[in-house]
């Protein structure tokens, strides 16, 4: 069994390995489903690299705060299920549980309800406490979603003050429980007012460091910077900027922290091969994996329809109809649309066949845990398995495809061993 290296030490080792000519970029994997966890563990087991599972508060959260849409997970069940899957695939490497976009107003409902700062911060702390008690390794402190600000981006003074307050809370609660050190991720990838230039980035780091030092709090493990990535409608529409990425990563390294990139889904091989060379220590990918899984399920549904039309089964599932209806009614697809379609209502969407494929692509994964959807998936699986098609294995293998692309291009193979060797010296 490999000894787990704390995430802050792992990133310090990666920064040191850069000086020796070993450039790698970790992938922060959005835990969109148990199938994705299994695919990730099997690949990391075979290719010897650390896993980072980055759960947003909408995906995984305290039951009292509404729980998560992914598999009904709260923090404790999330940690337990991850450990169970790791054991099932005989993974003995390193994996990190990470909170992505923790903080006030980070659940859709809190933002839509326009909660007061006091109420939103109280809830954020309740959520972080559950993270800490469940053994999370990294907490993203992200107080940038103020619903009262124009454009919903908070000014930097407030971001810094609230970030320090939340780190101080987390450190106090961690120490009370005598738990191991955890890492922190700060900053924002918001293109409106985000940390896009070296000057803004360093100013943020310096001001944050001064306030953390004042209270004897640790520096973050990661600071997020805007490298130009942006996702809409299942594709990368941003313009990744190598020069800007190098400047930001160099600035972060000067303070002993790693540059974290968000919205790294759907990047092409050329851009991905440049990521380690730009010294980006980690990049987050999430919606792409949900889209890939949904497409795999729909391919299996097409096979099931062929079985039906050829008289090989008497009754097929209703997966397409149920998944589409639930996805439309869920409403989360609206944030991914552009132009005139941003104002489409759920009722209108039900009558827009031209939007069906888009909605399924970007929002199918939001409703995997709906009982009706789960029942149709299981019915389809039974029909296919009865005809010697291992449906679940097909889904897991298809999810592996985009992860493999990132393993190869981001130079991840063997990274766990490299980090452990560096950390032991």
mmCIF file with all atom_site columns, N, CA and C in Angstrom, residues 15 18-19 23 197-199 201-202 205 219 223 225 227 241-260 275-281:
data_model
loop_
_atom_site.group_PDB
_atom_site.id
_atom_site.type_symbol
_atom_site.label_atom_id
_atom_site.label_alt_id
_atom_site.label_comp_id
_atom_site.label_asym_id
_atom_site.label_entity_id
_atom_site.label_seq_id
_atom_site.pdbx_PDB_ins_code
_atom_site.Cartn_x
_atom_site.Cartn_y
_atom_site.Cartn_z
_atom_site.occupancy
_atom_site.B_iso_or_equiv
_atom_site.pdbx_formal_charge
_atom_site.auth_seq_id
_atom_site.auth_comp_id
_atom_site.auth_asym_id
_atom_site.auth_atom_id
_atom_site.pdbx_PDB_model_num
ATOM 1   N N  . UNK A 1 15  ? 6.384  20.945 -8.194  1.00 0.00 ? 15  UNK A N  1
ATOM 2   C CA . UNK A 1 15  ? 7.099  22.181 -8.516  1.00 0.00 ? 15  UNK A CA 1
ATOM 3   C C  . UNK A 1 15  ? 8.602  21.939 -8.530  1.00 0.00 ? 15  UNK A C  1
ATOM 4   N N  . UNK A 1 18  ? 9.662  20.034 -11.643 1.00 0.00 ? 18  UNK A N  1
ATOM 5   C CA . UNK A 1 18  ? 9.776  20.898 -12.823 1.00 0.00 ? 18  UNK A CA 1
ATOM 6   C C  . UNK A 1 18  ? 11.219 21.361 -13.013 1.00 0.00 ? 18  UNK A C  1
ATOM 7   N N  . UNK A 1 19  ? 11.889 21.646 -11.909 1.00 0.00 ? 19  UNK A N  1
ATOM 8   C CA . UNK A 1 19  ? 13.279 22.120 -11.979 1.00 0.00 ? 19  UNK A CA 1
ATOM 9   C C  . UNK A 1 19  ? 14.224 21.028 -12.494 1.00 0.00 ? 19  UNK A C  1
ATOM 10  N N  . UNK A 1 23  ? 7.750  17.649 -16.223 1.00 0.00 ? 23  UNK A N  1
ATOM 11  C CA . UNK A 1 23  ? 6.589  18.533 -16.276 1.00 0.00 ? 23  UNK A CA 1
ATOM 12  C C  . UNK A 1 23  ? 5.314  17.711 -16.405 1.00 0.00 ? 23  UNK A C  1
ATOM 13  N N  . UNK A 1 197 ? -4.454 38.806 -15.320 1.00 0.00 ? 197 UNK A N  1
ATOM 14  C CA . UNK A 1 197 ? -3.130 39.343 -15.624 1.00 0.00 ? 197 UNK A CA 1
ATOM 15  C C  . UNK A 1 197 ? -2.158 39.063 -14.493 1.00 0.00 ? 197 UNK A C  1
ATOM 16  N N  . UNK A 1 198 ? -0.870 39.107 -14.808 1.00 0.00 ? 198 UNK A N  1
ATOM 17  C CA . UNK A 1 198 ? 0.154  38.846 -13.797 1.00 0.00 ? 198 UNK A CA 1
ATOM 18  C C  . UNK A 1 198 ? 0.068  39.864 -12.669 1.00 0.00 ? 198 UNK A C  1
ATOM 19  N N  . UNK A 1 199 ? -0.160 41.122 -13.013 1.00 0.00 ? 199 UNK A N  1
ATOM 20  C CA . UNK A 1 199 ? -0.246 42.166 -11.989 1.00 0.00 ? 199 UNK A CA 1
ATOM 21  C C  . UNK A 1 199 ? -1.398 41.902 -11.022 1.00 0.00 ? 199 UNK A C  1
ATOM 22  N N  . UNK A 1 201 ? -2.873 39.078 -10.505 1.00 0.00 ? 201 UNK A N  1
ATOM 23  C CA . UNK A 1 201 ? -2.613 37.802 -9.837  1.00 0.00 ? 201 UNK A CA 1
ATOM 24  C C  . UNK A 1 201 ? -1.659 38.004 -8.669  1.00 0.00 ? 201 UNK A C  1
ATOM 25  N N  . UNK A 1 202 ? -0.556 38.716 -8.905  1.00 0.00 ? 202 UNK A N  1
ATOM 26  C CA . UNK A 1 202 ? 0.422  38.927 -7.826  1.00 0.00 ? 202 UNK A CA 1
ATOM 27  C C  . UNK A 1 202 ? -0.154 39.816 -6.734  1.00 0.00 ? 202 UNK A C  1
ATOM 28  N N  . UNK A 1 205 ? -2.213 37.607 -4.600  1.00 0.00 ? 205 UNK A N  1
ATOM 29  C CA . UNK A 1 205 ? -1.380 36.723 -3.778  1.00 0.00 ? 205 UNK A CA 1
ATOM 30  C C  . UNK A 1 205 ? -0.746 37.494 -2.618  1.00 0.00 ? 205 UNK A C  1
ATOM 31  N N  . UNK A 1 219 ? -0.507 29.226 3.618   1.00 0.00 ? 219 UNK A N  1
ATOM 32  C CA . UNK A 1 219 ? -0.718 29.652 2.237   1.00 0.00 ? 219 UNK A CA 1
ATOM 33  C C  . UNK A 1 219 ? -1.480 28.550 1.500   1.00 0.00 ? 219 UNK A C  1
ATOM 34  N N  . UNK A 1 223 ? -3.633 28.377 -6.509  1.00 0.00 ? 223 UNK A N  1
ATOM 35  C CA . UNK A 1 223 ? -4.332 29.623 -6.780  1.00 0.00 ? 223 UNK A CA 1
ATOM 36  C C  . UNK A 1 223 ? -4.814 29.556 -8.228  1.00 0.00 ? 223 UNK A C  1
ATOM 37  N N  . UNK A 1 225 ? -6.071 30.743 -11.765 1.00 0.00 ? 225 UNK A N  1
ATOM 38  C CA . UNK A 1 225 ? -5.867 31.879 -12.656 1.00 0.00 ? 225 UNK A CA 1
ATOM 39  C C  . UNK A 1 225 ? -6.612 31.644 -13.969 1.00 0.00 ? 225 UNK A C  1
ATOM 40  N N  . UNK A 1 227 ? -6.689 31.254 -17.662 1.00 0.00 ? 227 UNK A N  1
ATOM 41  C CA . UNK A 1 227 ? -5.757 30.965 -18.761 1.00 0.00 ? 227 UNK A CA 1
ATOM 42  C C  . UNK A 1 227 ? -6.426 31.086 -20.131 1.00 0.00 ? 227 UNK A C  1
ATOM 43  N N  . UNK A 1 241 ? -4.227 30.675 -23.576 1.00 0.00 ? 241 UNK A N  1
ATOM 44  C CA . UNK A 1 241 ? -3.114 31.580 -23.807 1.00 0.00 ? 241 UNK A CA 1
ATOM 45  C C  . UNK A 1 241 ? -1.854 31.063 -23.118 1.00 0.00 ? 241 UNK A C  1
ATOM 46  N N  . UNK A 1 242 ? -0.898 30.578 -23.907 1.00 0.00 ? 242 UNK A N  1
ATOM 47  C CA . UNK A 1 242 ? 0.330  30.006 -23.355 1.00 0.00 ? 242 UNK A CA 1
ATOM 48  C C  . UNK A 1 242 ? 1.130  31.055 -22.575 1.00 0.00 ? 242 UNK A C  1
ATOM 49  N N  . UNK A 1 243 ? 1.350  32.213 -23.190 1.00 0.00 ? 243 UNK A N  1
ATOM 50  C CA . UNK A 1 243 ? 2.180  33.233 -22.542 1.00 0.00 ? 243 UNK A CA 1
ATOM 51  C C  . UNK A 1 243 ? 1.595  33.646 -21.201 1.00 0.00 ? 243 UNK A C  1
ATOM 52  N N  . UNK A 1 244 ? 0.282  33.866 -21.169 1.00 0.00 ? 244 UNK A N  1
ATOM 53  C CA . UNK A 1 244 ? -0.373 34.265 -19.916 1.00 0.00 ? 244 UNK A CA 1
ATOM 54  C C  . UNK A 1 244 ? -0.276 33.155 -18.877 1.00 0.00 ? 244 UNK A C  1
ATOM 55  N N  . UNK A 1 245 ? -0.424 31.904 -19.338 1.00 0.00 ? 245 UNK A N  1
ATOM 56  C CA . UNK A 1 245 ? -0.341 30.763 -18.421 1.00 0.00 ? 245 UNK A CA 1
ATOM 57  C C  . UNK A 1 245 ? 1.047  30.671 -17.793 1.00 0.00 ? 245 UNK A C  1
ATOM 58  N N  . UNK A 1 246 ? 2.080  30.860 -18.602 1.00 0.00 ? 246 UNK A N  1
ATOM 59  C CA . UNK A 1 246 ? 3.452  30.810 -18.088 1.00 0.00 ? 246 UNK A CA 1
ATOM 60  C C  . UNK A 1 246 ? 3.681  31.913 -17.058 1.00 0.00 ? 246 UNK A C  1
ATOM 61  N N  . UNK A 1 247 ? 3.203  33.101 -17.358 1.00 0.00 ? 247 UNK A N  1
ATOM 62  C CA . UNK A 1 247 ? 3.382  34.218 -16.423 1.00 0.00 ? 247 UNK A CA 1
ATOM 63  C C  . UNK A 1 247 ? 2.680  33.943 -15.090 1.00 0.00 ? 247 UNK A C  1
ATOM 64  N N  . UNK A 1 248 ? 1.460  33.415 -15.162 1.00 0.00 ? 248 UNK A N  1
ATOM 65  C CA . UNK A 1 248 ? 0.713  33.137 -13.940 1.00 0.00 ? 248 UNK A CA 1
ATOM 66  C C  . UNK A 1 248 ? 1.356  32.004 -13.138 1.00 0.00 ? 248 UNK A C  1
ATOM 67  N N  . UNK A 1 249 ? 1.774  30.935 -13.825 1.00 0.00 ? 249 UNK A N  1
ATOM 68  C CA . UNK A 1 249 ? 2.386  29.801 -13.120 1.00 0.00 ? 249 UNK A CA 1
ATOM 69  C C  . UNK A 1 249 ? 3.722  30.188 -12.493 1.00 0.00 ? 249 UNK A C  1
ATOM 70  N N  . UNK A 1 250 ? 4.490  31.017 -13.197 1.00 0.00 ? 250 UNK A N  1
ATOM 71  C CA . UNK A 1 250 ? 5.769  31.490 -12.661 1.00 0.00 ? 250 UNK A CA 1
ATOM 72  C C  . UNK A 1 250 ? 5.539  32.330 -11.412 1.00 0.00 ? 250 UNK A C  1
ATOM 73  N N  . UNK A 1 251 ? 4.511  33.166 -11.460 1.00 0.00 ? 251 UNK A N  1
ATOM 74  C CA . UNK A 1 251 ? 4.178  34.001 -10.310 1.00 0.00 ? 251 UNK A CA 1
ATOM 75  C C  . UNK A 1 251 ? 3.721  33.148 -9.133  1.00 0.00 ? 251 UNK A C  1
ATOM 76  N N  . UNK A 1 252 ? 2.893  32.145 -9.396  1.00 0.00 ? 252 UNK A N  1
ATOM 77  C CA . UNK A 1 252 ? 2.420  31.269 -8.329  1.00 0.00 ? 252 UNK A CA 1
ATOM 78  C C  . UNK A 1 252 ? 3.596  30.525 -7.685  1.00 0.00 ? 252 UNK A C  1
ATOM 79  N N  . UNK A 1 253 ? 4.486  30.000 -8.520  1.00 0.00 ? 253 UNK A N  1
ATOM 80  C CA . UNK A 1 253 ? 5.627  29.227 -8.025  1.00 0.00 ? 253 UNK A CA 1
ATOM 81  C C  . UNK A 1 253 ? 6.543  30.079 -7.153  1.00 0.00 ? 253 UNK A C  1
ATOM 82  N N  . UNK A 1 254 ? 6.639  31.345 -7.459  1.00 0.00 ? 254 UNK A N  1
ATOM 83  C CA . UNK A 1 254 ? 7.451  32.283 -6.674  1.00 0.00 ? 254 UNK A CA 1
ATOM 84  C C  . UNK A 1 254 ? 7.007  32.291 -5.211  1.00 0.00 ? 254 UNK A C  1
ATOM 85  N N  . UNK A 1 255 ? 5.707  32.020 -5.010  1.00 0.00 ? 255 UNK A N  1
ATOM 86  C CA . UNK A 1 255 ? 5.164  32.002 -3.642  1.00 0.00 ? 255 UNK A CA 1
ATOM 87  C C  . UNK A 1 255 ? 4.952  30.572 -3.128  1.00 0.00 ? 255 UNK A C  1
ATOM 88  N N  . UNK A 1 256 ? 5.496  29.600 -3.862  1.00 0.00 ? 256 UNK A N  1
ATOM 89  C CA . UNK A 1 256 ? 5.434  28.211 -3.416  1.00 0.00 ? 256 UNK A CA 1
ATOM 90  C C  . UNK A 1 256 ? 4.099  27.532 -3.603  1.00 0.00 ? 256 UNK A C  1
ATOM 91  N N  . UNK A 1 257 ? 3.275  28.063 -4.514  1.00 0.00 ? 257 UNK A N  1
ATOM 92  C CA . UNK A 1 257 ? 1.971  27.447 -4.765  1.00 0.00 ? 257 UNK A CA 1
ATOM 93  C C  . UNK A 1 257 ? 1.839  27.095 -6.252  1.00 0.00 ? 257 UNK A C  1
ATOM 94  N N  . UNK A 1 258 ? 0.840  26.283 -6.566  1.00 0.00 ? 258 UNK A N  1
ATOM 95  C CA . UNK A 1 258 ? 0.626  25.858 -7.943  1.00 0.00 ? 258 UNK A CA 1
ATOM 96  C C  . UNK A 1 258 ? -0.490 26.629 -8.620  1.00 0.00 ? 258 UNK A C  1
ATOM 97  N N  . UNK A 1 259 ? -0.343 26.829 -9.914  1.00 0.00 ? 259 UNK A N  1
ATOM 98  C CA . UNK A 1 259 ? -1.418 27.432 -10.711 1.00 0.00 ? 259 UNK A CA 1
ATOM 99  C C  . UNK A 1 259 ? -2.446 26.358 -11.041 1.00 0.00 ? 259 UNK A C  1
ATOM 100 N N  . UNK A 1 260 ? -3.710 26.645 -10.756 1.00 0.00 ? 260 UNK A N  1
ATOM 101 C CA . UNK A 1 260 ? -4.805 25.723 -11.073 1.00 0.00 ? 260 UNK A CA 1
ATOM 102 C C  . UNK A 1 260 ? -5.628 26.336 -12.202 1.00 0.00 ? 260 UNK A C  1
ATOM 103 N N  . UNK A 1 275 ? 0.172  22.276 -21.818 1.00 0.00 ? 275 UNK A N  1
ATOM 104 C CA . UNK A 1 275 ? -0.169 22.572 -20.419 1.00 0.00 ? 275 UNK A CA 1
ATOM 105 C C  . UNK A 1 275 ? 1.004  22.334 -19.457 1.00 0.00 ? 275 UNK A C  1
ATOM 106 N N  . UNK A 1 276 ? 1.620  21.133 -19.481 1.00 0.00 ? 276 UNK A N  1
ATOM 107 C CA . UNK A 1 276 ? 2.752  20.926 -18.573 1.00 0.00 ? 276 UNK A CA 1
ATOM 108 C C  . UNK A 1 276 ? 3.898  21.896 -18.854 1.00 0.00 ? 276 UNK A C  1
ATOM 109 N N  . UNK A 1 277 ? 4.124  22.219 -20.130 1.00 0.00 ? 277 UNK A N  1
ATOM 110 C CA . UNK A 1 277 ? 5.207  23.132 -20.484 1.00 0.00 ? 277 UNK A CA 1
ATOM 111 C C  . UNK A 1 277 ? 4.943  24.538 -19.954 1.00 0.00 ? 277 UNK A C  1
ATOM 112 N N  . UNK A 1 278 ? 3.662  24.865 -19.747 1.00 0.00 ? 278 UNK A N  1
ATOM 113 C CA . UNK A 1 278 ? 3.300  26.160 -19.155 1.00 0.00 ? 278 UNK A CA 1
ATOM 114 C C  . UNK A 1 278 ? 3.337  26.099 -17.625 1.00 0.00 ? 278 UNK A C  1
ATOM 115 N N  . UNK A 1 279 ? 3.758  24.941 -17.095 1.00 0.00 ? 279 UNK A N  1
ATOM 116 C CA . UNK A 1 279 ? 3.919  24.734 -15.645 1.00 0.00 ? 279 UNK A CA 1
ATOM 117 C C  . UNK A 1 279 ? 2.594  24.830 -14.887 1.00 0.00 ? 279 UNK A C  1
ATOM 118 N N  . UNK A 1 280 ? 1.490  24.505 -15.567 1.00 0.00 ? 280 UNK A N  1
ATOM 119 C CA . UNK A 1 280 ? 0.200  24.426 -14.883 1.00 0.00 ? 280 UNK A CA 1
ATOM 120 C C  . UNK A 1 280 ? 0.203  23.141 -14.055 1.00 0.00 ? 280 UNK A C  1
ATOM 121 N N  . UNK A 1 281 ? -0.022 23.259 -12.755 1.00 0.00 ? 281 UNK A N  1
ATOM 122 C CA . UNK A 1 281 ? 0.103  22.070 -11.896 1.00 0.00 ? 281 UNK A CA 1
ATOM 123 C C  . UNK A 1 281 ? -1.149 21.211 -11.874 1.00 0.00 ? 281 UNK A C  1
#
